[in-house]
Amino acid sequence: MAKHTVVTMPGDGIGNQVLPESLRILKALGFDAEYVHGDIGWEFWRSEGNALPDRTIDLLSKHKLGLFGAITSKPNKEAQAELDPKLRGKGYVYYSPIVTMRQKFDLDICMRPCIGFPGNPLNYIRKKVDGSFEEPQINTTVFRQNTEGMYAGVEWTNPPDNVRAALATHPKFKAFAGTPGADLAVSMRIITRPAARRIVTAAFEFARRKKFKGVTICEKPNVVRETSGMMEETAKDVQKNYPDIQLWSTNIDAQLMWLNKNPEDYNVIVASNLFGDILSDAFAGLVGGLGFAASGNIGDHVAVFEPTHGSAPKYAELNPPIVNPIAMILSAAMMVEHVGETEKSERIKKAVAAVVKEGKVRTYDMMRFTGGPKAISQGAASTTQMTDAILAKLK
Ligand code: NAI
Ligand code: MG
């Protein structure tokens, strides 16, 4: 029996192109695993009214490790229109399967490494005072609280009377008291101390493992006093258990302004859900964008790894496929590290680094081409060719 069983969920669109590429890498690596397919995505919404069927949930509960490609989500009206006519009008509601997965398994830790590979033409460069350019070596991992905060989902347009009455007990609500319900939208930002503690602890543990000097908590406690305040207070408290690691604090707005000043100074950043989402995209943009952005959704029992990109429907039917498999392959590398096989994970990352550095094989995004069937004749590598190149470096 293999040591691990991985539930593979290619999902929609280019998820079906990139996920098999990551399996080629894992197999060549000798990662001791079996793979079982999990149904997920738009097709299952249309035919079953559920984009994440229970049988897939069961597989994840059983095997605890998932590799996920991407899904397609559409606005509610379109979702209803595409539902199998037999299921229409029966109260089916589309829920994003990845959000459901995060909630069902409490995958509250989202980890997003944004690490620049030398030689990547998409890397951020900075102009120096003398007019010359430099390329800072960015190595940032963002820890984003994945289940609460601004995305807790507790929100209303036209809040019911009892909610309005509760809000009216807050002195600051006076300014809004005269606003008619239909003109009033409220989203609750909810932070719980245990979840704050878990995400901050994950960041400190990572910093210790990777021998980084500090962790940055990025919030806005001077304005969003209660929720950002609790995040920061928790970070200060957790830091006491890590005397070898410093805690730095930045505000989300200033942090983004500093993005092009000194991004190389931030190795580990931790934030609540919305801020973490913004930060991780912002940092990913400095190191190659969607073709390179990997992520892990990690809970106590289950962990699911996925590229940050979506299903890119406009490229899904191209043959040969043109999209960059690196984000998916790096997500697989994160999974390998998560189960403790650090050396194997490093081998994947080194092979990717070697291909990027050599610069001979580049997918269309790395050449700044417009995507499309022409990309290949213009000299871009196909998805498969990129994987082939990485495989060759693995040997
Ligand atoms: P997207 O990430 O699918 O694509 C945006 C653009 O980024 C693409 O057109 C392409 O130019 C580029 N891109 C994406 N992946 C790439 C790769 N591996 N290599 C090279 N270039 C790449 O986002 P979009 O177009 O906003 O959404 C398409 C669908 O995906 C929607 O239905 C959306 O809901 C869904 N989505 C799903 C996500 C997930 O599964 N976690 C995340 C984001 C969007
Ligand atoms: Mg995002």
Short mmCIF file of C-alpha atoms and ligand atoms in Angstrom, two decimals:
data_model
loop_
_atom_site.label_atom_id
_atom_site.label_comp_id
_atom_site.label_asym_id
_atom_site.label_seq_id
_atom_site.Cartn_x
_atom_site.Cartn_y
_atom_site.Cartn_z
CA MET A 1 0.00 0.00 0.00
CA ALA A 2 1.19 3.50 -0.82
CA LYS A 3 2.06 5.84 2.02
CA HIS A 4 -0.38 8.53 0.91
CA THR A 5 -3.64 8.63 -0.98
CA VAL A 6 -4.28 11.88 -2.78
CA VAL A 7 -7.73 12.92 -3.92
CA THR A 8 -7.19 14.55 -7.31
CA MET A 9 -9.84 17.07 -8.31
CA PRO A 10 -9.01 18.60 -11.69
CA GLY A 11 -12.33 20.47 -11.85
CA ASP A 12 -13.04 22.70 -14.82
CA GLY A 13 -11.26 24.21 -17.79
CA ILE A 14 -7.49 24.38 -17.52
CA GLY A 15 -7.67 22.51 -14.21
CA ASN A 16 -7.90 19.45 -16.46
CA GLN A 17 -4.77 20.50 -18.32
CA VAL A 18 -2.51 21.36 -15.40
CA LEU A 19 -3.43 18.79 -12.76
CA PRO A 20 -2.28 15.78 -14.82
CA GLU A 21 1.02 17.60 -15.40
CA SER A 22 1.62 17.80 -11.65
CA LEU A 23 0.94 14.06 -11.40
CA ARG A 24 3.62 13.37 -13.98
CA ILE A 25 6.05 15.24 -11.75
CA LEU A 26 4.94 13.46 -8.56
CA LYS A 27 5.27 10.07 -10.20
CA ALA A 28 8.73 10.82 -11.60
CA LEU A 29 9.75 12.04 -8.16
CA GLY A 30 8.86 8.71 -6.62
CA PHE A 31 6.36 10.29 -4.25
CA ASP A 32 4.84 7.28 -2.56
CA ALA A 33 1.17 7.82 -3.29
CA GLU A 34 -1.98 6.49 -4.86
CA TYR A 35 -4.38 8.85 -6.59
CA VAL A 36 -8.15 8.71 -6.52
CA HIS A 37 -10.27 10.96 -8.68
CA GLY A 38 -12.75 13.32 -7.03
CA ASP A 39 -15.66 14.83 -8.97
CA ILE A 40 -15.89 18.59 -8.60
CA GLY A 41 -16.96 21.57 -10.67
CA TRP A 42 -19.48 23.04 -13.03
CA GLU A 43 -20.42 19.80 -14.74
CA PHE A 44 -21.69 18.46 -11.40
CA TRP A 45 -23.58 21.63 -10.66
CA ARG A 46 -25.39 21.22 -13.98
CA SER A 47 -26.14 17.53 -13.67
CA GLU A 48 -26.60 17.14 -9.89
CA GLY A 49 -27.17 20.64 -8.54
CA ASN A 50 -24.02 20.31 -6.45
CA ALA A 51 -20.54 21.34 -7.61
CA LEU A 52 -18.99 19.41 -4.73
CA PRO A 53 -20.82 16.06 -4.52
CA ASP A 54 -20.93 14.27 -1.16
CA ARG A 55 -18.88 11.39 -2.56
CA THR A 56 -15.97 13.81 -3.04
CA ILE A 57 -16.38 15.14 0.50
CA ASP A 58 -16.26 11.51 1.68
CA LEU A 59 -13.06 10.87 -0.25
CA LEU A 60 -11.44 13.92 1.31
CA SER A 61 -12.61 12.94 4.80
CA LYS A 62 -11.08 9.54 4.27
CA HIS A 63 -7.78 10.39 2.61
CA LYS A 64 -7.20 13.87 4.08
CA LEU A 65 -5.06 15.10 1.20
CA GLY A 66 -6.35 16.84 -1.90
CA LEU A 67 -4.88 18.27 -5.06
CA PHE A 68 -7.25 20.60 -6.82
CA GLY A 69 -7.13 22.24 -10.25
CA ALA A 70 -9.67 25.01 -10.70
CA ILE A 71 -13.37 25.56 -10.94
CA THR A 72 -15.68 27.74 -12.96
CA SER A 73 -18.17 29.87 -11.04
CA LYS A 74 -20.90 31.93 -12.67
CA PRO A 75 -23.41 34.45 -11.32
CA ASN A 76 -26.59 32.98 -9.90
CA LYS A 77 -28.82 33.72 -12.91
CA GLU A 78 -26.48 31.95 -15.31
CA ALA A 79 -26.01 29.11 -12.87
CA GLN A 80 -29.76 28.54 -12.71
CA ALA A 81 -30.09 28.73 -16.50
CA GLU A 82 -27.44 26.04 -17.00
CA LEU A 83 -28.91 23.63 -14.47
CA ASP A 84 -30.39 20.41 -15.87
CA PRO A 85 -34.06 21.25 -16.66
CA LYS A 86 -35.11 18.35 -14.41
CA LEU A 87 -33.51 20.10 -11.41
CA ARG A 88 -34.73 23.63 -12.07
CA GLY A 89 -37.08 25.28 -9.62
CA LYS A 90 -36.24 22.77 -6.91
CA GLY A 91 -34.31 25.18 -4.75
CA TYR A 92 -30.78 24.27 -5.82
CA VAL A 93 -28.34 27.08 -5.05
CA TYR A 94 -24.83 27.27 -6.47
CA TYR A 95 -22.08 27.35 -3.87
CA SER A 96 -18.42 27.62 -4.78
CA PRO A 97 -16.97 24.18 -4.07
CA ILE A 98 -13.66 25.57 -2.86
CA VAL A 99 -15.40 27.82 -0.35
CA THR A 100 -17.56 24.87 0.74
CA MET A 101 -14.46 22.73 1.12
CA ARG A 102 -12.78 25.37 3.28
CA GLN A 103 -15.84 25.60 5.51
CA LYS A 104 -16.62 21.87 5.72
CA PHE A 105 -13.12 20.85 6.70
CA ASP A 106 -12.25 24.07 8.48
CA LEU A 107 -9.29 24.69 6.18
CA ASP A 108 -8.61 27.89 8.04
CA ILE A 109 -4.97 28.36 7.12
CA CYS A 110 -4.26 29.58 3.64
CA MET A 111 -0.61 29.57 2.78
CA ARG A 112 0.59 31.36 -0.33
CA PRO A 113 4.29 31.38 -1.11
CA CYS A 114 5.40 34.15 -3.48
CA ILE A 115 8.97 33.30 -4.32
CA GLY A 116 10.80 34.83 -7.26
CA PHE A 117 12.75 32.44 -9.46
CA PRO A 118 15.87 34.14 -10.82
CA GLY A 119 15.65 34.42 -14.58
CA ASN A 120 11.87 34.80 -14.70
CA PRO A 121 11.26 37.72 -17.07
CA LEU A 122 8.07 38.47 -15.12
CA ASN A 123 9.93 39.23 -11.90
CA TYR A 124 9.64 42.69 -10.43
CA ILE A 125 12.56 45.03 -11.06
CA ARG A 126 13.26 48.32 -9.33
CA LYS A 127 14.92 51.46 -10.62
CA LYS A 128 17.78 52.75 -8.55
CA VAL A 129 18.65 56.40 -7.96
CA ASP A 130 21.49 56.21 -10.50
CA GLY A 131 19.04 55.05 -13.18
CA SER A 132 20.19 51.42 -13.18
CA PHE A 133 17.88 48.54 -12.28
CA GLU A 134 17.94 45.86 -9.68
CA GLU A 135 15.88 42.74 -9.15
CA PRO A 136 15.15 42.15 -5.48
CA GLN A 137 15.07 38.50 -4.44
CA ILE A 138 11.51 38.14 -3.20
CA ASN A 139 10.74 35.28 -0.86
CA THR A 140 7.45 36.00 0.85
CA THR A 141 4.91 33.56 2.20
CA VAL A 142 1.53 35.00 3.05
CA PHE A 143 -0.56 33.33 5.75
CA ARG A 144 -4.17 34.31 5.19
CA GLN A 145 -6.95 33.42 7.60
CA ASN A 146 -9.22 31.49 5.30
CA THR A 147 -12.61 31.10 6.95
CA GLU A 148 -13.74 34.26 8.72
CA GLY A 149 -13.03 37.99 8.73
CA MET A 150 -14.60 39.97 5.91
CA TYR A 151 -15.52 36.74 4.10
CA ALA A 152 -17.47 35.26 6.99
CA GLY A 153 -20.56 35.70 4.85
CA VAL A 154 -22.69 37.36 7.50
CA GLU A 155 -24.12 40.22 5.49
CA TRP A 156 -27.31 41.92 4.44
CA THR A 157 -28.71 44.46 2.10
CA ASN A 158 -31.75 45.79 3.90
CA PRO A 159 -30.96 44.12 7.25
CA PRO A 160 -34.00 42.74 9.10
CA ASP A 161 -35.48 44.89 11.89
CA ASN A 162 -33.89 42.93 14.72
CA VAL A 163 -30.45 43.35 13.14
CA ARG A 164 -31.07 47.04 12.65
CA ALA A 165 -32.17 47.32 16.23
CA ALA A 166 -29.00 45.62 17.39
CA LEU A 167 -26.87 47.89 15.21
CA ALA A 168 -28.69 50.91 16.61
CA THR A 169 -27.30 50.11 20.05
CA HIS A 170 -23.88 51.21 18.75
CA PRO A 171 -23.35 54.96 19.02
CA LYS A 172 -21.58 55.07 15.64
CA PHE A 173 -24.68 53.69 13.95
CA LYS A 174 -26.48 57.00 14.55
CA ALA A 175 -24.96 58.30 11.32
CA PHE A 176 -26.72 55.55 9.36
CA ALA A 177 -29.96 55.34 11.32
CA GLY A 178 -31.89 57.41 8.79
CA THR A 179 -30.80 55.36 5.76
CA PRO A 180 -33.68 53.36 4.28
CA GLY A 181 -33.14 49.59 4.45
CA ALA A 182 -32.99 49.14 0.70
CA ASP A 183 -30.09 51.60 0.59
CA LEU A 184 -28.15 49.99 3.41
CA ALA A 185 -25.68 47.13 2.97
CA VAL A 186 -23.79 45.65 5.91
CA SER A 187 -21.02 43.02 5.86
CA MET A 188 -19.73 41.79 9.18
CA ARG A 189 -16.04 41.36 9.73
CA ILE A 190 -15.81 38.57 12.28
CA ILE A 191 -12.59 37.51 13.98
CA THR A 192 -12.45 34.84 16.64
CA ARG A 193 -9.46 34.58 18.95
CA PRO A 194 -8.86 30.85 18.42
CA ALA A 195 -8.78 31.25 14.62
CA ALA A 196 -6.54 34.31 14.93
CA ARG A 197 -4.24 32.27 17.14
CA ARG A 198 -4.09 29.41 14.69
CA ILE A 199 -3.16 31.52 11.68
CA VAL A 200 -0.57 33.53 13.59
CA THR A 201 0.91 30.36 15.10
CA ALA A 202 1.13 28.79 11.64
CA ALA A 203 3.09 31.83 10.47
CA PHE A 204 5.50 31.67 13.43
CA GLU A 205 5.99 27.92 13.07
CA PHE A 206 6.82 28.42 9.41
CA ALA A 207 9.26 31.24 10.21
CA ARG A 208 11.01 29.02 12.75
CA ARG A 209 11.20 26.07 10.34
CA LYS A 210 12.60 28.24 7.55
CA LYS A 211 14.85 30.21 9.91
CA PHE A 212 13.35 33.61 9.11
CA LYS A 213 14.02 36.44 11.55
CA GLY A 214 10.55 37.84 11.76
CA VAL A 215 6.84 37.66 11.09
CA THR A 216 4.84 40.69 9.95
CA ILE A 217 1.24 41.08 11.02
CA CYS A 218 -0.47 43.23 8.42
CA GLU A 219 -3.77 44.74 9.58
CA LYS A 220 -5.21 48.16 10.37
CA PRO A 221 -5.66 48.22 14.15
CA ASN A 222 -5.59 52.03 14.35
CA VAL A 223 -8.92 52.20 12.50
CA VAL A 224 -10.53 48.76 12.54
CA ARG A 225 -9.91 48.62 16.25
CA GLU A 226 -11.83 45.57 17.30
CA THR A 227 -11.08 42.98 14.60
CA SER A 228 -7.65 44.11 13.43
CA GLY A 229 -6.97 44.88 17.08
CA MET A 230 -7.66 41.27 18.04
CA MET A 231 -5.42 40.02 15.24
CA GLU A 232 -2.55 42.20 16.37
CA GLU A 233 -3.04 41.50 20.06
CA THR A 234 -3.05 37.76 19.33
CA ALA A 235 0.12 38.08 17.27
CA LYS A 236 1.85 39.83 20.18
CA ASP A 237 0.72 37.11 22.52
CA VAL A 238 1.80 34.25 20.25
CA GLN A 239 5.19 35.88 19.68
CA LYS A 240 6.00 35.32 23.37
CA ASN A 241 6.34 31.63 22.53
CA TYR A 242 8.88 32.44 19.81
CA PRO A 243 11.52 34.62 21.44
CA ASP A 244 13.88 33.88 18.54
CA ILE A 245 11.50 35.47 16.03
CA GLN A 246 10.54 39.12 15.94
CA LEU A 247 7.06 40.45 15.32
CA TRP A 248 6.70 43.41 13.01
CA SER A 249 3.46 45.21 12.39
CA THR A 250 2.38 47.07 9.26
CA ASN A 251 -0.88 48.58 8.08
CA ILE A 252 -2.43 47.09 4.95
CA ASP A 253 -2.51 50.39 3.06
CA ALA A 254 1.09 51.30 3.83
CA GLN A 255 2.20 47.74 3.14
CA LEU A 256 0.84 47.92 -0.38
CA MET A 257 2.50 51.27 -0.90
CA TRP A 258 5.80 49.69 0.16
CA LEU A 259 5.30 46.80 -2.20
CA ASN A 260 7.70 48.26 -4.72
CA LYS A 261 10.00 49.81 -2.13
CA ASN A 262 11.30 46.82 -0.22
CA PRO A 263 9.25 43.67 -0.90
CA GLU A 264 12.35 41.53 -0.22
CA ASP A 265 12.19 42.53 3.47
CA TYR A 266 9.00 40.55 4.10
CA ASN A 267 9.43 36.81 4.38
CA VAL A 268 6.39 35.85 6.41
CA ILE A 269 3.23 37.96 6.47
CA VAL A 270 0.07 37.05 8.33
CA ALA A 271 -3.31 38.70 7.91
CA SER A 272 -7.04 38.25 8.20
CA ASN A 273 -9.04 36.98 5.24
CA LEU A 274 -9.62 39.98 2.96
CA PHE A 275 -6.27 41.64 3.68
CA GLY A 276 -4.49 38.32 3.20
CA ASP A 277 -6.28 37.79 -0.09
CA ILE A 278 -5.17 41.21 -1.32
CA LEU A 279 -1.62 40.81 -0.03
CA SER A 280 -1.10 37.41 -1.56
CA ASP A 281 -2.25 38.57 -5.00
CA ALA A 282 -0.14 41.69 -4.68
CA PHE A 283 3.01 39.75 -3.82
CA ALA A 284 2.26 37.09 -6.45
CA GLY A 285 2.21 39.85 -9.05
CA LEU A 286 5.87 40.58 -8.26
CA VAL A 287 7.03 37.03 -8.94
CA GLY A 288 5.25 36.01 -12.13
CA GLY A 289 1.54 36.18 -11.40
CA LEU A 290 -1.03 33.46 -11.94
CA GLY A 291 1.26 31.06 -13.77
CA PHE A 292 3.41 30.84 -10.62
CA ALA A 293 1.01 31.34 -7.71
CA ALA A 294 0.52 28.20 -5.63
CA SER A 295 -1.48 27.80 -2.46
CA GLY A 296 -2.43 25.45 0.33
CA ASN A 297 -5.68 25.35 2.29
CA ILE A 298 -4.76 23.65 5.52
CA GLY A 299 -6.91 22.40 8.38
CA ASP A 300 -6.24 20.17 11.36
CA HIS A 301 -7.22 17.03 9.50
CA VAL A 302 -7.53 17.82 5.81
CA ALA A 303 -5.35 19.86 3.46
CA VAL A 304 -6.03 20.80 -0.15
CA PHE A 305 -3.45 22.32 -2.46
CA GLU A 306 -4.32 24.34 -5.55
CA PRO A 307 -2.96 26.92 -7.94
CA THR A 308 -4.43 30.33 -7.30
CA HIS A 309 -5.63 30.75 -10.86
CA GLY A 310 -9.09 29.83 -12.08
CA SER A 311 -10.30 27.69 -14.96
CA ALA A 312 -9.33 30.21 -17.72
CA PRO A 313 -12.14 28.99 -20.00
CA LYS A 314 -10.82 30.82 -23.06
CA TYR A 315 -7.73 28.57 -23.12
CA ALA A 316 -9.37 25.38 -21.94
CA GLU A 317 -10.00 23.94 -25.40
CA LEU A 318 -6.66 24.79 -27.01
CA ASN A 319 -4.71 21.89 -28.39
CA PRO A 320 -1.89 21.82 -27.52
CA PRO A 321 -2.66 23.53 -24.21
CA ILE A 322 -0.66 26.71 -23.61
CA VAL A 323 -1.12 27.57 -19.95
CA ASN A 324 1.71 27.49 -17.46
CA PRO A 325 1.65 24.35 -15.30
CA ILE A 326 4.16 25.75 -12.77
CA ALA A 327 1.54 27.10 -10.33
CA MET A 328 -0.04 23.64 -10.20
CA ILE A 329 3.33 21.90 -9.93
CA LEU A 330 4.40 24.20 -7.09
CA SER A 331 1.08 23.46 -5.36
CA ALA A 332 1.92 19.77 -5.59
CA ALA A 333 5.36 20.57 -4.13
CA MET A 334 3.63 22.27 -1.19
CA MET A 335 1.57 19.13 -0.66
CA VAL A 336 4.71 17.00 -0.64
CA GLU A 337 6.29 19.31 1.94
CA HIS A 338 3.09 19.30 4.00
CA VAL A 339 3.34 15.54 4.49
CA GLY A 340 6.91 15.94 5.65
CA GLU A 341 8.80 15.01 2.50
CA THR A 342 10.79 18.21 2.44
CA GLU A 343 13.66 16.85 0.40
CA LYS A 344 11.34 15.72 -2.39
CA SER A 345 9.52 19.04 -2.34
CA GLU A 346 12.82 20.88 -2.64
CA ARG A 347 13.72 18.74 -5.64
CA ILE A 348 10.58 19.90 -7.46
CA LYS A 349 11.28 23.54 -6.67
CA LYS A 350 14.90 23.22 -7.75
CA ALA A 351 13.87 21.64 -11.04
CA VAL A 352 11.41 24.49 -11.69
CA ALA A 353 14.08 27.02 -10.74
CA ALA A 354 16.56 25.42 -13.15
CA VAL A 355 14.14 25.58 -16.08
CA VAL A 356 13.23 29.19 -15.34
CA LYS A 357 16.86 30.18 -14.96
CA GLU A 358 17.89 28.52 -18.20
CA GLY A 359 15.14 30.46 -19.98
CA LYS A 360 14.92 28.13 -22.97
CA VAL A 361 11.45 26.81 -22.27
CA ARG A 362 8.85 29.47 -21.48
CA THR A 363 5.09 29.37 -21.65
CA TYR A 364 3.25 32.27 -23.30
CA ASP A 365 2.73 34.19 -20.06
CA MET A 366 6.49 34.18 -19.41
CA MET A 367 7.05 35.68 -22.85
CA ARG A 368 4.41 38.35 -22.30
CA PHE A 369 2.48 37.09 -25.32
CA THR A 370 -1.25 37.39 -25.66
CA GLY A 371 -2.60 33.94 -24.98
CA GLY A 372 -4.21 32.01 -27.81
CA PRO A 373 -3.48 29.40 -30.45
CA LYS A 374 -0.79 31.60 -32.04
CA ALA A 375 1.35 31.60 -28.91
CA ILE A 376 2.99 28.30 -29.82
CA SER A 377 3.97 29.35 -33.35
CA GLN A 378 5.38 32.55 -31.85
CA GLY A 379 7.78 30.42 -29.83
CA ALA A 380 6.03 29.76 -26.53
CA ALA A 381 6.30 26.32 -24.97
CA SER A 382 3.13 24.30 -24.52
CA THR A 383 1.93 23.16 -21.10
CA THR A 384 3.35 19.71 -21.72
CA GLN A 385 6.69 20.99 -22.97
CA MET A 386 7.11 23.01 -19.79
CA THR A 387 6.47 19.90 -17.70
CA ASP A 388 8.86 17.89 -19.89
CA ALA A 389 11.56 20.47 -19.23
CA ILE A 390 10.96 20.30 -15.47
CA LEU A 391 10.98 16.50 -15.58
CA ALA A 392 14.32 16.56 -17.37
CA LYS A 393 15.79 18.65 -14.52
CA LEU A 394 14.35 16.34 -11.88
CA LYS A 395 16.44 13.43 -13.05
P1 NAI B 1 -8.46 32.83 -14.34
O1 NAI B 1 -7.42 32.71 -13.29
O2 NAI B 1 -9.14 31.59 -14.75
O3 NAI B 1 -7.81 33.46 -15.63
C1 NAI B 1 -7.45 34.82 -15.78
C2 NAI B 1 -6.35 34.94 -16.83
O4 NAI B 1 -5.11 34.64 -16.20
C3 NAI B 1 -6.45 33.94 -17.96
O5 NAI B 1 -7.26 34.37 -18.99
C4 NAI B 1 -5.01 33.84 -18.37
O6 NAI B 1 -4.68 34.95 -19.17
C5 NAI B 1 -4.27 33.94 -17.07
N1 NAI B 1 -3.95 32.63 -16.49
C6 NAI B 1 -4.63 31.93 -15.56
N2 NAI B 1 -4.02 30.79 -15.27
C7 NAI B 1 -2.90 30.76 -16.02
C8 NAI B 1 -1.83 29.82 -16.17
N3 NAI B 1 -1.77 28.68 -15.48
N4 NAI B 1 -0.87 30.11 -17.08
C9 NAI B 1 -0.90 31.23 -17.79
N5 NAI B 1 -1.86 32.14 -17.68
C10 NAI B 1 -2.86 31.92 -16.81
O7 NAI B 1 -9.52 33.89 -13.81
P2 NAI B 1 -10.88 34.42 -14.48
O8 NAI B 1 -10.77 34.50 -15.94
O9 NAI B 1 -11.23 35.61 -13.71
O10 NAI B 1 -11.96 33.31 -14.11
C11 NAI B 1 -12.28 32.19 -14.92
C12 NAI B 1 -13.11 31.24 -14.11
O11 NAI B 1 -12.33 30.69 -13.06
C13 NAI B 1 -14.32 31.88 -13.45
O12 NAI B 1 -15.42 31.03 -13.58
C14 NAI B 1 -13.90 32.05 -12.01
O13 NAI B 1 -15.01 32.00 -11.15
C15 NAI B 1 -13.00 30.85 -11.82
N6 NAI B 1 -11.98 31.01 -10.76
C16 NAI B 1 -11.72 29.90 -10.01
C17 NAI B 1 -10.73 29.92 -9.05
C18 NAI B 1 -10.42 28.66 -8.33
O14 NAI B 1 -10.74 27.59 -8.83
N7 NAI B 1 -9.80 28.70 -7.19
C19 NAI B 1 -9.96 31.14 -8.77
C20 NAI B 1 -10.26 32.23 -9.67
C21 NAI B 1 -11.26 32.15 -10.61
MG MG B 2 -7.77 36.15 -4.74
#
